[in-house]
Amino acid sequence: MSDTSAEDVMATAAVAAAGWRRAGVAGAAIGVIAAGAAAGVAVERLTVGRGMRKKARLALDASGPYGSLRGQPGRAVADDGTELYYEVDETEPDGGSGRAGGSGTGSPAGRGPRRRRLFGSKDPAPLTVVFSHGYCLGQDSWHFQRAALRGLVRTVHWDQRSHGRSERGRAQAEGVPVGIDQLGRDLKAVLDAAAPEGPLVLVGHSMGGMTMMALADRYPELVRDRVAAVAFVGTSSGKLGEVNFGLPVAGVNAVRRVLPGVLKALGSQAELVERGRRATADLFAGLIKRYSFGSRDVDPAVARFAERLIESTPIDVVAEFYPAFTEHDKSGALPAFRGLPVLILAGDKDLVTPSSHSEAIADELPEAELVIVPDAGHLVMLEHPETVTDRLADLLVRIGAVPAGAR
């Protein structure tokens, strides 16, 4: 028998709304949305008891292997002194060619081509694939792609400032707003530390793709001289202020007007809000699922993994970063990627960075491969990992970074 009633559902919504209202009058609008979201998880709450749901979450946390991959750790230092955490997965001996333009052919024994070099000469630096994650996520959001490429090609996975294992932005601690341009400079610091030489493949999801655009805007010569290929996943070059998040136009306009102030107020009461998030875990799980995935049959362990990633981002960090997206406009940086092999991929049901934004990027990069994945939401690399990994592997094969047989 469930220990949850219809009254409990409304009580959860009321707790959430009350928590938002403590941030000010404008928070009432967010409270209305919270109440509406509660209706979306009402069926689950009426049929599955609270204790059972908690046990299920603990079981999924214990059994799911997602986010467990680790590499050689390192730290880069941003221009404001912030320490940025990254990990490197090196290629295995006789793995992929590891160099752009490599032959990609194996020996009869299934090994890569024998390397020859003159005595005293230096091996060329290997190609490195650098993965940049999205807002409120971390490097582990690339779990499936990391697992598939491990040992075949050198990869770098990093946590953006204030996310994951990276340090809280020092400039932000002093009141300096964070912007996408700062993230581009952060990526340059990571490249200088983790891959100072050799060709690069840049892969970015959502905010990570914007970070790559900011890098190209500030350091076009780096893109020209070192970048061998690029992959944009569920991202945007601008006009994010026009996204309606699947809400009615009137409602989203009202929310857009008050949300920055509400988030700022919530960020100033982080401890209170974090308690509220824990108390309304089911409600926020429903919101996360709606805005992360496009299909109904998502693996529960994957959905729970996404929840953990997003829940781990403190509310004051959420508040700090949000204004940067409405100001983001890097369409002028996209020409720096022309002439390169480019993959642009998005889910057709992405409510956060709609696929029309990927199409707009493709308009600026007409030679790019554009892939719109059916039944996929914003976290397409977790929801449909085979599709994302397949297209990414194809990109790497095209430039000779991994042998075709490795696919």
Coordinates of C-alpha atoms in Angstrom, one line a residue:
M1 CA 0.0 0.0 0.0
S2 CA 1.3 3.4 -0.9
D3 CA 2.2 5.8 1.9
T4 CA 1.4 8.7 -0.4
S5 CA -2.0 10.4 -1.0
A6 CA -3.2 13.1 -3.4
E7 CA -2.9 15.5 -0.4
D8 CA 0.8 14.6 -0.2
V9 CA 1.2 15.5 -3.8
M10 CA -0.2 19.0 -3.2
A11 CA 1.8 19.3 0.0
T12 CA 5.0 18.7 -1.9
A13 CA 4.1 21.4 -4.4
A14 CA 3.2 23.7 -1.5
V15 CA 6.5 23.1 0.2
A16 CA 8.3 23.9 -3.1
A17 CA 6.2 27.0 -3.7
A18 CA 6.8 28.2 -0.1
G19 CA 10.5 27.7 -0.5
W20 CA 10.5 29.8 -3.7
R21 CA 8.3 32.5 -2.1
R22 CA 10.9 33.1 0.6
A23 CA 13.1 34.5 -2.2
G24 CA 10.6 37.3 -2.7
V25 CA 7.2 38.1 -4.3
A26 CA 8.5 37.1 -7.8
G27 CA 9.1 33.6 -6.5
A28 CA 5.3 33.0 -6.5
A29 CA 5.5 32.6 -10.3
I30 CA 8.1 29.8 -9.8
G31 CA 5.8 28.3 -7.1
V32 CA 3.0 28.0 -9.7
I33 CA 5.3 26.1 -12.0
A34 CA 6.4 23.9 -9.2
A35 CA 2.8 23.1 -8.5
G36 CA 2.2 22.3 -12.1
A37 CA 5.2 20.0 -12.2
A38 CA 3.9 18.1 -9.2
A39 CA 0.9 17.1 -11.2
G40 CA 3.3 15.5 -13.7
V41 CA 4.7 13.1 -11.1
A42 CA 1.3 12.6 -9.3
V43 CA 0.7 9.2 -10.7
E44 CA 4.0 7.9 -9.6
R45 CA 3.6 9.4 -6.1
L46 CA 0.1 7.9 -5.8
T47 CA 1.3 4.4 -6.7
V48 CA 4.8 4.2 -5.2
G49 CA 5.4 4.9 -1.6
R50 CA 7.9 7.5 -0.4
G51 CA 10.0 4.9 1.4
M52 CA 10.0 2.6 -1.7
R53 CA 11.1 5.5 -3.9
K54 CA 14.0 6.3 -1.6
K55 CA 15.1 2.7 -1.5
A56 CA 14.9 2.6 -5.3
R57 CA 17.1 5.7 -5.6
L58 CA 19.6 4.2 -3.3
A59 CA 19.6 0.9 -5.2
L60 CA 20.1 2.7 -8.5
D61 CA 22.9 4.7 -7.0
A62 CA 24.6 1.5 -5.8
S63 CA 24.1 -0.6 -9.0
G64 CA 24.7 2.0 -11.7
P65 CA 28.3 2.0 -13.1
Y66 CA 27.7 5.5 -14.7
G67 CA 30.3 8.1 -13.8
S68 CA 32.7 5.6 -12.4
L69 CA 35.4 6.0 -15.1
R70 CA 38.5 7.8 -13.9
G71 CA 41.7 8.9 -15.6
Q72 CA 45.0 10.5 -14.8
P73 CA 44.1 13.6 -12.8
G74 CA 45.5 17.1 -13.4
R75 CA 44.7 20.7 -12.7
A76 CA 44.9 23.8 -14.9
V77 CA 44.9 27.3 -13.6
A78 CA 42.5 29.9 -15.2
D79 CA 43.4 33.5 -15.7
D80 CA 41.7 34.4 -12.4
G81 CA 43.5 31.7 -10.4
T82 CA 40.6 29.2 -10.4
E83 CA 41.9 25.6 -10.4
L84 CA 40.2 23.6 -13.2
Y85 CA 40.1 19.8 -12.7
Y86 CA 40.7 17.5 -15.7
E87 CA 41.4 13.8 -16.4
V88 CA 43.4 12.3 -19.2
D89 CA 42.8 8.8 -20.7
E90 CA 45.9 7.9 -22.7
T91 CA 45.8 5.5 -25.6
E92 CA 46.8 1.9 -25.0
P93 CA 49.9 0.5 -26.8
D94 CA 48.9 -0.6 -30.3
G95 CA 45.6 1.2 -29.9
G96 CA 44.4 3.8 -32.4
S97 CA 46.7 5.7 -34.6
G98 CA 46.4 8.6 -32.3
R99 CA 47.3 11.1 -35.0
A100 CA 45.1 13.0 -37.4
G101 CA 45.7 11.8 -40.9
G102 CA 47.0 8.4 -39.7
S103 CA 46.5 5.4 -42.0
G104 CA 44.1 3.7 -39.6
T105 CA 45.1 0.3 -41.0
G106 CA 46.0 -2.6 -38.8
S107 CA 48.5 -5.4 -39.1
P108 CA 47.4 -9.0 -39.7
A109 CA 47.7 -9.5 -36.0
G110 CA 45.1 -6.8 -35.4
R111 CA 47.6 -4.3 -34.1
G112 CA 48.2 -0.7 -35.3
P113 CA 50.9 0.2 -37.8
R114 CA 54.5 0.0 -36.5
R115 CA 55.9 3.4 -35.7
R116 CA 59.3 4.3 -37.1
R117 CA 61.4 7.2 -36.0
L118 CA 65.0 8.3 -36.3
F119 CA 67.4 7.9 -33.4
G120 CA 67.2 11.0 -31.3
S121 CA 64.0 12.3 -32.9
K122 CA 60.8 13.1 -31.0
D123 CA 57.5 11.3 -31.6
P124 CA 54.8 13.7 -32.8
A125 CA 52.3 14.7 -30.1
P126 CA 49.2 12.5 -30.3
L127 CA 45.8 13.8 -31.3
T128 CA 43.6 14.6 -28.2
V129 CA 39.8 14.6 -28.1
V130 CA 38.7 17.2 -25.5
F131 CA 35.2 16.9 -24.0
S132 CA 33.4 19.9 -22.6
H133 CA 30.2 19.4 -20.6
G134 CA 27.1 21.4 -20.2
Y135 CA 25.4 23.6 -17.5
C136 CA 24.8 21.9 -14.2
L137 CA 26.6 18.7 -15.3
G138 CA 30.2 17.5 -15.2
Q139 CA 32.7 15.5 -17.1
D140 CA 31.0 12.3 -16.2
S141 CA 28.0 13.2 -18.4
W142 CA 30.2 11.8 -21.3
H143 CA 30.3 8.4 -19.6
F144 CA 29.2 6.3 -22.5
Q145 CA 31.4 8.0 -25.1
R146 CA 34.4 7.9 -22.7
A147 CA 33.9 4.2 -22.2
A148 CA 33.7 3.6 -26.0
L149 CA 36.8 5.6 -26.9
R150 CA 39.0 4.5 -24.0
G151 CA 42.3 3.1 -25.2
L152 CA 41.6 4.0 -28.8
V153 CA 42.4 7.7 -28.7
R154 CA 43.8 10.1 -26.1
T155 CA 41.0 12.0 -24.4
V156 CA 40.7 14.9 -21.9
H157 CA 37.6 15.3 -19.8
W158 CA 37.3 18.4 -17.6
D159 CA 34.9 20.1 -15.2
Q160 CA 34.0 23.6 -16.0
R161 CA 34.5 26.2 -13.2
S162 CA 32.3 25.8 -10.2
H163 CA 31.2 22.4 -11.5
G164 CA 32.2 18.8 -10.6
R165 CA 35.7 18.7 -9.1
S166 CA 36.8 22.1 -10.3
E167 CA 37.2 25.0 -7.9
R168 CA 34.5 27.5 -7.4
G169 CA 35.2 30.5 -9.7
R170 CA 37.4 32.9 -7.7
A171 CA 36.3 35.9 -9.7
Q172 CA 32.7 35.0 -9.0
A173 CA 33.5 34.8 -5.3
E174 CA 34.5 38.4 -5.6
G175 CA 31.3 39.3 -7.4
V176 CA 32.4 39.2 -11.0
P177 CA 29.7 37.8 -13.2
V178 CA 30.6 34.6 -15.1
G179 CA 30.3 34.8 -18.9
I180 CA 30.8 32.4 -21.8
D181 CA 33.9 34.3 -22.8
Q182 CA 35.4 33.3 -19.4
L183 CA 34.6 29.7 -20.1
G184 CA 36.5 30.0 -23.5
R185 CA 39.6 31.2 -21.6
D186 CA 39.2 28.4 -19.1
L187 CA 39.2 25.9 -22.0
K188 CA 42.4 27.4 -23.3
A189 CA 44.0 27.0 -19.9
V190 CA 43.0 23.3 -19.9
L191 CA 44.4 22.8 -23.4
D192 CA 47.7 24.5 -22.3
A193 CA 48.0 22.1 -19.4
A194 CA 46.6 18.8 -20.7
A195 CA 47.3 19.0 -24.4
P196 CA 49.9 21.7 -25.1
E197 CA 50.9 20.1 -28.4
G198 CA 49.4 18.0 -31.2
P199 CA 46.1 18.1 -33.1
L200 CA 42.8 18.5 -31.2
V201 CA 39.2 17.4 -31.6
L202 CA 36.8 19.5 -29.7
V203 CA 33.5 18.0 -28.4
G204 CA 31.0 20.1 -26.5
H205 CA 27.5 19.6 -25.2
S206 CA 25.2 22.6 -24.5
M207 CA 27.3 25.1 -22.5
G208 CA 30.4 23.1 -23.5
G209 CA 29.7 23.8 -27.2
M210 CA 29.3 27.5 -26.3
T211 CA 32.6 27.3 -24.5
M212 CA 34.2 26.0 -27.7
M213 CA 32.7 28.9 -29.7
A214 CA 34.2 31.4 -27.2
L215 CA 37.6 29.7 -27.6
A216 CA 37.4 30.2 -31.3
D217 CA 36.3 33.8 -30.9
R218 CA 39.3 34.6 -28.7
Y219 CA 41.9 32.3 -30.2
P220 CA 41.1 31.8 -33.9
E221 CA 44.7 31.0 -34.6
L222 CA 44.6 28.0 -32.2
V223 CA 41.6 26.6 -34.2
R224 CA 43.3 27.2 -37.5
D225 CA 46.6 25.6 -36.4
R226 CA 45.6 22.7 -34.2
V227 CA 41.9 21.8 -34.4
A228 CA 41.3 18.8 -36.6
A229 CA 37.6 18.3 -36.1
V230 CA 34.7 19.6 -34.0
A231 CA 31.5 18.1 -32.6
F232 CA 28.6 20.3 -31.3
V233 CA 26.0 18.4 -29.3
G234 CA 22.7 20.0 -28.2
T235 CA 24.1 23.5 -28.2
S236 CA 23.4 27.0 -29.5
S237 CA 25.2 30.0 -30.9
G238 CA 22.8 32.5 -29.5
K239 CA 19.2 33.7 -29.1
L240 CA 18.6 31.5 -26.1
G241 CA 16.4 34.3 -24.6
E242 CA 13.7 33.2 -27.2
V243 CA 13.5 29.6 -26.0
N244 CA 10.1 28.8 -24.5
F245 CA 11.1 25.5 -22.7
G246 CA 7.8 23.9 -23.9
L247 CA 5.7 26.4 -22.0
P248 CA 2.9 28.6 -23.3
V249 CA 4.3 31.9 -24.6
A250 CA 2.6 34.1 -22.0
G251 CA 3.8 31.9 -19.1
V252 CA 7.4 31.7 -20.3
N253 CA 7.5 35.5 -20.8
A254 CA 6.4 36.0 -17.2
V255 CA 8.9 33.5 -15.9
R256 CA 11.7 34.9 -18.0
R257 CA 11.1 38.4 -16.5
V258 CA 11.3 37.1 -12.9
L259 CA 13.6 34.1 -13.1
P260 CA 17.0 36.0 -12.9
G261 CA 15.9 37.8 -9.8
V262 CA 14.5 34.7 -8.2
L263 CA 17.6 32.7 -8.9
K264 CA 19.8 35.5 -7.5
A265 CA 17.7 35.6 -4.3
L266 CA 17.8 31.8 -4.0
G267 CA 21.5 31.8 -4.5
S268 CA 21.8 34.1 -1.5
Q269 CA 19.9 31.6 0.6
A270 CA 21.7 28.5 -0.6
E271 CA 21.5 26.4 2.6
L272 CA 17.8 27.0 2.9
V273 CA 17.2 26.1 -0.8
E274 CA 19.3 23.0 -0.7
R275 CA 17.2 21.7 2.2
G276 CA 14.1 22.4 0.1
R277 CA 15.6 20.6 -2.9
R278 CA 16.2 17.5 -0.7
A279 CA 12.7 17.7 0.8
T280 CA 11.1 17.8 -2.7
A281 CA 13.3 15.3 -4.4
D282 CA 10.5 13.6 -6.3
L283 CA 9.2 16.9 -7.7
F284 CA 12.6 17.9 -9.0
A285 CA 13.2 14.4 -10.4
G286 CA 10.1 14.9 -12.5
L287 CA 11.4 18.3 -13.7
I288 CA 14.8 16.9 -14.5
K289 CA 13.4 14.0 -16.5
R290 CA 11.1 16.3 -18.5
Y291 CA 13.9 18.7 -19.4
S292 CA 16.6 16.0 -19.9
F293 CA 15.0 13.3 -22.0
G294 CA 12.6 13.1 -24.9
S295 CA 11.5 9.4 -24.7
R296 CA 9.5 7.7 -22.0
D297 CA 11.4 4.5 -21.7
V298 CA 14.7 5.9 -20.4
D299 CA 16.7 3.4 -18.4
P300 CA 15.9 4.3 -14.7
A301 CA 19.6 4.0 -13.8
V302 CA 20.5 6.5 -16.5
A303 CA 17.7 8.9 -15.4
R304 CA 18.9 8.6 -11.8
F305 CA 22.5 9.3 -12.9
A306 CA 21.3 12.5 -14.6
E307 CA 19.5 13.5 -11.4
R308 CA 22.7 13.0 -9.4
L309 CA 24.7 15.1 -11.8
I310 CA 22.3 18.0 -11.8
E311 CA 21.5 17.8 -8.1
S312 CA 25.2 18.1 -7.3
T313 CA 25.3 21.6 -8.7
P314 CA 24.8 24.1 -5.8
I315 CA 21.9 26.5 -6.3
D316 CA 24.2 29.5 -6.1
V317 CA 26.2 28.2 -9.0
V318 CA 23.0 27.6 -10.9
A319 CA 22.1 31.3 -10.2
E320 CA 25.6 32.6 -11.2
F321 CA 25.6 31.0 -14.6
Y322 CA 22.0 31.5 -15.8
P323 CA 22.4 35.2 -16.9
A324 CA 25.3 34.2 -19.2
F325 CA 23.0 32.2 -21.5
T326 CA 20.7 35.1 -22.3
E327 CA 23.7 37.2 -23.2
H328 CA 25.4 34.4 -25.2
D329 CA 25.9 35.3 -28.9
K330 CA 28.8 33.6 -30.7
S331 CA 27.4 33.2 -34.2
G332 CA 30.2 35.4 -35.4
A333 CA 32.8 32.9 -34.1
L334 CA 31.4 30.0 -36.2
P335 CA 33.3 30.8 -39.4
A336 CA 36.5 29.9 -37.6
F337 CA 35.4 26.3 -37.9
R338 CA 34.7 26.4 -41.7
G339 CA 36.8 24.0 -43.7
L340 CA 37.0 21.5 -40.7
P341 CA 35.1 18.2 -40.4
V342 CA 32.2 19.2 -38.1
L343 CA 29.5 17.2 -36.5
I344 CA 26.3 19.0 -35.3
L345 CA 23.9 16.7 -33.3
A346 CA 20.7 17.4 -31.4
G347 CA 17.6 15.7 -30.1
D348 CA 14.4 16.5 -31.8
K349 CA 12.6 17.0 -28.5
D350 CA 15.2 19.1 -26.8
L351 CA 13.4 21.8 -24.8
V352 CA 16.5 23.5 -23.5
T353 CA 18.5 24.1 -26.7
P354 CA 16.0 23.2 -29.4
S355 CA 17.2 21.5 -32.6
S356 CA 16.4 24.6 -34.5
H357 CA 19.5 26.1 -32.8
S358 CA 21.6 23.3 -34.2
E359 CA 20.1 23.9 -37.6
A360 CA 21.1 27.6 -37.3
I361 CA 24.7 26.5 -36.6
A362 CA 24.6 24.2 -39.7
D363 CA 23.5 27.2 -41.8
E364 CA 26.8 28.9 -40.8
L365 CA 28.7 25.7 -41.4
P366 CA 27.1 24.2 -44.6
E367 CA 29.6 21.5 -45.0
A368 CA 29.0 20.1 -41.5
E369 CA 27.1 16.8 -40.8
L370 CA 23.8 17.7 -39.2
V371 CA 22.1 14.8 -37.2
I372 CA 18.7 15.3 -35.5
V373 CA 18.1 12.3 -33.3
P374 CA 14.4 11.2 -33.0
D375 CA 12.9 10.8 -29.6
A376 CA 15.8 12.5 -27.9
G377 CA 16.0 15.4 -25.4
H378 CA 18.7 17.6 -24.1
L379 CA 20.9 14.9 -22.6
V380 CA 21.0 13.0 -25.9
M381 CA 24.5 11.5 -25.2
L382 CA 23.0 9.7 -22.2
E383 CA 19.6 8.9 -23.7
H384 CA 20.8 7.6 -27.0
P385 CA 24.5 6.9 -26.4
E386 CA 24.9 4.5 -29.3
T387 CA 23.8 7.1 -31.8
V388 CA 26.1 9.8 -30.4
T389 CA 29.0 7.5 -30.1
D390 CA 28.6 6.2 -33.6
R391 CA 28.5 9.6 -35.2
L392 CA 31.5 10.7 -33.1
A393 CA 33.4 7.6 -34.0
D394 CA 32.7 8.2 -37.7
L395 CA 34.1 11.8 -37.3
L396 CA 37.3 10.4 -35.8
V397 CA 37.6 7.7 -38.4
R398 CA 37.2 10.4 -41.2
I399 CA 40.2 12.3 -39.9
G400 CA 42.3 9.1 -39.2
A401 CA 42.3 9.5 -35.5
V402 CA 41.1 5.9 -34.9
P403 CA 41.2 3.0 -37.3
A404 CA 38.0 2.1 -39.1
G405 CA 38.0 -1.4 -37.6
A406 CA 37.7 0.1 -34.1
R407 CA 34.1 1.1 -34.8

